[in-house]
Short mmCIF file of C-alpha atoms in Angstrom, two decimals:
data_model
loop_
_atom_site.label_atom_id
_atom_site.label_comp_id
_atom_site.label_asym_id
_atom_site.label_seq_id
_atom_site.Cartn_x
_atom_site.Cartn_y
_atom_site.Cartn_z
CA MET A 94 77.10 -7.70 50.39
CA PRO A 95 77.79 -4.62 48.23
CA GLU A 96 76.05 -2.26 50.70
CA ALA A 97 78.14 -3.48 53.63
CA GLU A 98 81.33 -3.21 51.57
CA ALA A 99 80.43 0.34 50.50
CA ALA A 100 79.70 1.30 54.13
CA LEU A 101 83.06 -0.11 55.24
CA ARG A 102 84.87 1.82 52.47
CA THR A 103 83.13 5.03 53.55
CA LEU A 104 84.07 4.37 57.18
CA ALA A 105 87.70 3.69 56.19
CA HIS A 106 87.91 6.94 54.21
CA ASN A 107 86.30 9.00 57.00
CA VAL A 108 88.53 7.59 59.76
CA ARG A 109 91.67 8.22 57.72
CA ALA A 110 90.55 11.76 56.80
CA ALA A 111 89.60 12.65 60.39
CA ARG A 112 92.86 11.23 61.73
CA THR A 113 94.84 13.25 59.18
CA ARG A 114 92.92 16.45 60.02
CA ALA A 115 93.64 15.91 63.73
CA GLY A 116 97.34 15.36 62.99
CA LEU A 117 97.38 11.95 64.69
CA SER A 118 99.48 8.95 63.75
CA LEU A 119 97.95 5.48 63.81
CA ASP A 120 99.91 4.79 66.99
CA GLU A 121 98.66 7.94 68.72
CA LEU A 122 95.04 7.48 67.68
CA GLY A 123 95.17 3.88 68.84
CA ARG A 124 96.65 4.88 72.20
CA ARG A 125 94.10 7.62 72.85
CA ALA A 126 91.09 5.59 71.64
CA LYS A 127 92.30 2.34 73.24
CA VAL A 128 92.13 0.55 69.87
CA SER A 129 94.99 -1.64 68.64
CA LYS A 130 97.13 -0.34 65.79
CA GLY A 131 96.40 -3.54 63.86
CA ALA A 132 92.65 -2.93 64.12
CA LEU A 133 93.12 0.66 62.93
CA VAL A 134 95.27 -0.39 59.99
CA GLY A 135 92.60 -2.91 58.99
CA LEU A 136 89.84 -0.35 59.43
CA GLU A 137 91.60 2.21 57.21
CA LYS A 138 91.98 -0.54 54.58
CA ALA A 139 88.21 -1.21 54.75
CA GLN A 140 88.75 -4.54 56.46
CA GLY A 141 87.26 -5.98 59.63
CA ASN A 142 84.00 -5.33 61.45
CA PRO A 143 84.39 -2.69 64.19
CA ASN A 144 81.83 -2.84 66.98
CA PHE A 145 79.75 0.05 68.32
CA ALA A 146 82.02 0.72 71.32
CA THR A 147 85.06 1.01 69.04
CA LEU A 148 83.27 3.50 66.77
CA VAL A 149 82.25 5.62 69.78
CA ARG A 150 85.80 5.67 71.16
CA LEU A 151 87.23 6.66 67.76
CA ALA A 152 84.62 9.39 67.29
CA ASP A 153 85.22 10.77 70.79
CA THR A 154 88.98 10.80 70.29
CA LEU A 155 88.71 12.50 66.90
CA GLY A 156 86.18 15.03 68.23
CA ILE A 157 83.49 14.13 65.70
CA SER A 158 80.16 12.31 65.69
CA VAL A 159 79.75 8.58 65.11
CA SER A 160 77.74 9.24 61.98
CA ALA A 161 80.48 11.54 60.65
CA LEU A 162 82.56 8.37 60.53
CA MET A 163 79.86 6.44 58.72
CA GLU A 164 78.12 8.81 56.32
CA GLY A 165 79.01 9.78 52.79
CA PRO A 166 78.73 13.34 51.46
CA ALA A 167 75.54 15.20 52.33
CA GLU A 168 72.86 15.24 49.68
CA GLY A 169 70.64 18.33 49.38
CA ARG A 170 69.45 20.77 52.03
CA VAL A 171 66.81 18.53 53.61
CA ARG A 172 67.37 14.96 54.68
CA VAL A 173 64.53 12.67 55.80
CA VAL A 174 65.48 9.35 57.38
CA SER A 175 63.14 6.47 58.25
CA ALA A 176 64.05 4.18 61.15
CA ASP A 177 63.71 1.07 58.99
CA GLU A 178 66.41 2.43 56.65
CA VAL A 179 68.97 2.60 59.49
CA VAL A 180 70.82 -0.48 60.70
CA PRO A 181 70.98 -0.77 64.52
CA LEU A 182 74.45 0.01 65.88
CA TRP A 183 73.68 -1.79 69.13
CA ALA A 184 71.45 -4.80 69.73
CA GLY A 185 70.64 -5.94 73.26
CA GLU A 186 70.27 -9.51 74.46
CA ARG A 187 66.54 -8.98 75.09
CA GLY A 188 65.66 -7.37 71.78
CA GLY A 189 66.59 -3.77 72.48
CA GLU A 190 68.41 -1.67 69.91
CA ALA A 191 69.92 1.72 69.18
CA ARG A 192 69.74 3.39 65.76
CA LEU A 193 71.71 6.50 64.86
CA MET A 194 69.15 8.34 62.72
CA LEU A 195 71.23 11.31 61.60
CA THR A 196 73.72 13.94 62.63
CA THR A 197 73.38 17.65 62.01
CA SER A 198 76.15 19.44 60.14
CA GLY A 199 78.34 22.26 61.43
CA ALA A 200 81.21 22.68 63.85
CA ALA A 201 79.21 21.39 66.85
CA PRO A 202 77.01 18.60 65.46
CA VAL A 203 74.09 16.88 67.19
CA GLU A 204 73.43 13.16 66.85
CA VAL A 205 69.81 11.97 66.92
CA TRP A 206 69.27 8.40 68.12
CA ARG A 207 66.24 6.14 68.52
CA TRP A 208 66.53 3.59 71.33
CA LYS A 209 64.41 0.65 72.40
CA LEU A 210 65.09 -0.97 75.79
CA ASN A 211 63.26 -3.95 77.24
CA PRO A 212 62.83 -4.36 81.02
CA GLY A 213 66.17 -4.99 82.73
CA GLU A 214 68.14 -4.43 79.52
CA GLU A 215 71.09 -2.09 79.98
CA TYR A 216 73.65 -0.35 77.83
CA PRO A 217 76.66 1.00 79.78
CA SER A 218 78.57 3.83 78.11
CA HIS A 219 82.11 4.97 78.81
CA PRO A 220 82.62 8.69 79.50
CA HIS A 221 82.73 10.85 76.37
CA GLN A 222 85.02 13.78 75.70
CA ALA A 223 84.56 16.90 77.81
CA GLY A 224 81.76 19.13 76.51
CA VAL A 225 79.48 16.36 75.23
CA VAL A 226 75.90 16.79 76.48
CA GLU A 227 73.22 14.12 76.14
CA THR A 228 69.46 14.37 76.42
CA VAL A 229 67.02 11.46 76.61
CA SER A 230 63.30 11.91 75.91
CA VAL A 231 61.16 8.90 76.76
CA THR A 232 58.22 8.55 74.37
CA HIS A 233 56.83 5.27 75.73
CA GLY A 234 57.46 3.24 78.87
CA ARG A 235 60.07 3.87 81.56
CA MET A 236 63.83 3.84 81.84
CA THR A 237 66.49 4.24 84.49
CA LEU A 238 69.28 6.65 83.63
CA VAL A 239 72.45 6.00 85.61
CA VAL A 240 74.99 8.84 85.76
CA ASP A 241 78.05 8.61 88.00
CA GLY A 242 76.47 5.67 89.81
CA ARG A 243 73.23 7.52 90.67
CA GLU A 244 69.93 6.25 89.27
CA HIS A 245 67.28 8.57 87.84
CA ALA A 246 63.82 7.37 86.78
CA VAL A 247 62.64 8.85 83.46
CA GLU A 248 59.10 8.10 82.28
CA ALA A 249 57.07 8.70 79.12
CA GLY A 250 56.72 12.44 78.55
CA GLN A 251 59.86 13.28 80.50
CA THR A 252 63.26 14.45 79.23
CA ALA A 253 66.57 14.32 81.09
CA THR A 254 69.89 15.94 80.24
CA PHE A 255 73.40 15.39 81.58
CA ASP A 256 77.08 15.93 80.83
CA GLY A 257 78.36 12.89 78.93
CA ASP A 258 81.91 13.00 80.34
CA SER A 259 80.87 10.83 83.31
CA PRO A 260 80.23 7.06 83.28
CA HIS A 261 76.57 6.51 82.39
CA ALA A 262 74.11 3.79 81.42
CA TYR A 263 70.58 3.42 80.07
CA ARG A 264 68.35 0.66 81.47
CA GLY A 265 64.84 -0.43 80.58
CA ALA A 266 62.47 -0.27 83.57
CA GLY A 267 58.87 -1.14 84.33
CA SER A 268 56.99 -4.00 82.68
CA GLY A 269 57.03 -2.94 79.02
CA THR A 270 59.38 -1.79 76.30
CA CYS A 271 60.84 1.69 76.69
CA HIS A 272 61.19 3.86 73.57
CA LEU A 273 63.28 7.00 73.69
CA VAL A 274 64.89 9.62 71.50
CA MET A 275 68.41 10.60 72.48
CA THR A 276 70.40 13.59 71.28
CA VAL A 277 74.15 13.85 71.72
CA HIS A 278 75.51 17.39 71.47
CA ILE A 279 79.16 17.30 70.42
CA PRO A 280 81.52 20.25 70.96
CA PRO A 281 83.67 21.52 68.10
CA GLY A 282 86.45 19.05 67.26
CA PRO A 283 90.19 19.59 67.61
CA GLY A 284 91.95 21.67 65.01
CA PRO A 285 94.54 20.21 62.66
CA GLY A 286 98.12 19.74 63.67
CA PRO A 287 100.02 17.83 66.34
CA SER A 288 98.90 20.16 69.14
CA ALA A 289 95.29 18.89 68.96
CA THR A 290 94.27 17.57 72.38
CA ALA A 291 91.26 15.33 71.91
CA THR A 292 90.43 13.31 75.03
CA THR A 293 89.18 9.75 75.30
#
């Protein structure tokens, strides 16, 4: 499909450019992000099909947002995105999904996600780099937010926030589908040069 090929080319360009800016070799990026060098070589050649977890680890290691890896140049001052225009980056076994709607520009970008979780459906996330802050606002239904092994009930009309550098998970709760909007606040990325110290 031409659209998928174009998206993979954009991803390849953005990964290579971000790696170069951070002053990281393929070996070093692979070690920090826990991604094989072969997979990275393929990715930078616009080959393969990286999964969501791989994209998150690469973005965290490079100190940028997931969408900064996936998006082309910004167009205009205002951008309006419809959910049906965005391909889910995660699909659960019970019909849940996560769509990265957009990311704000600037040195400390914010990702805006739309999530749908069915009862008992869970997405576990590895810890992000230090300084990442997440918020979840439930618009319909109920969810259980798990941070550092502790469970927190979040219901429609409620918003929770937490530091994303701890293990965490999102789980659908109650008897119906949970809909939520998540924001991920990303600290400024590492500067260029070999002294950059992005964490995984």
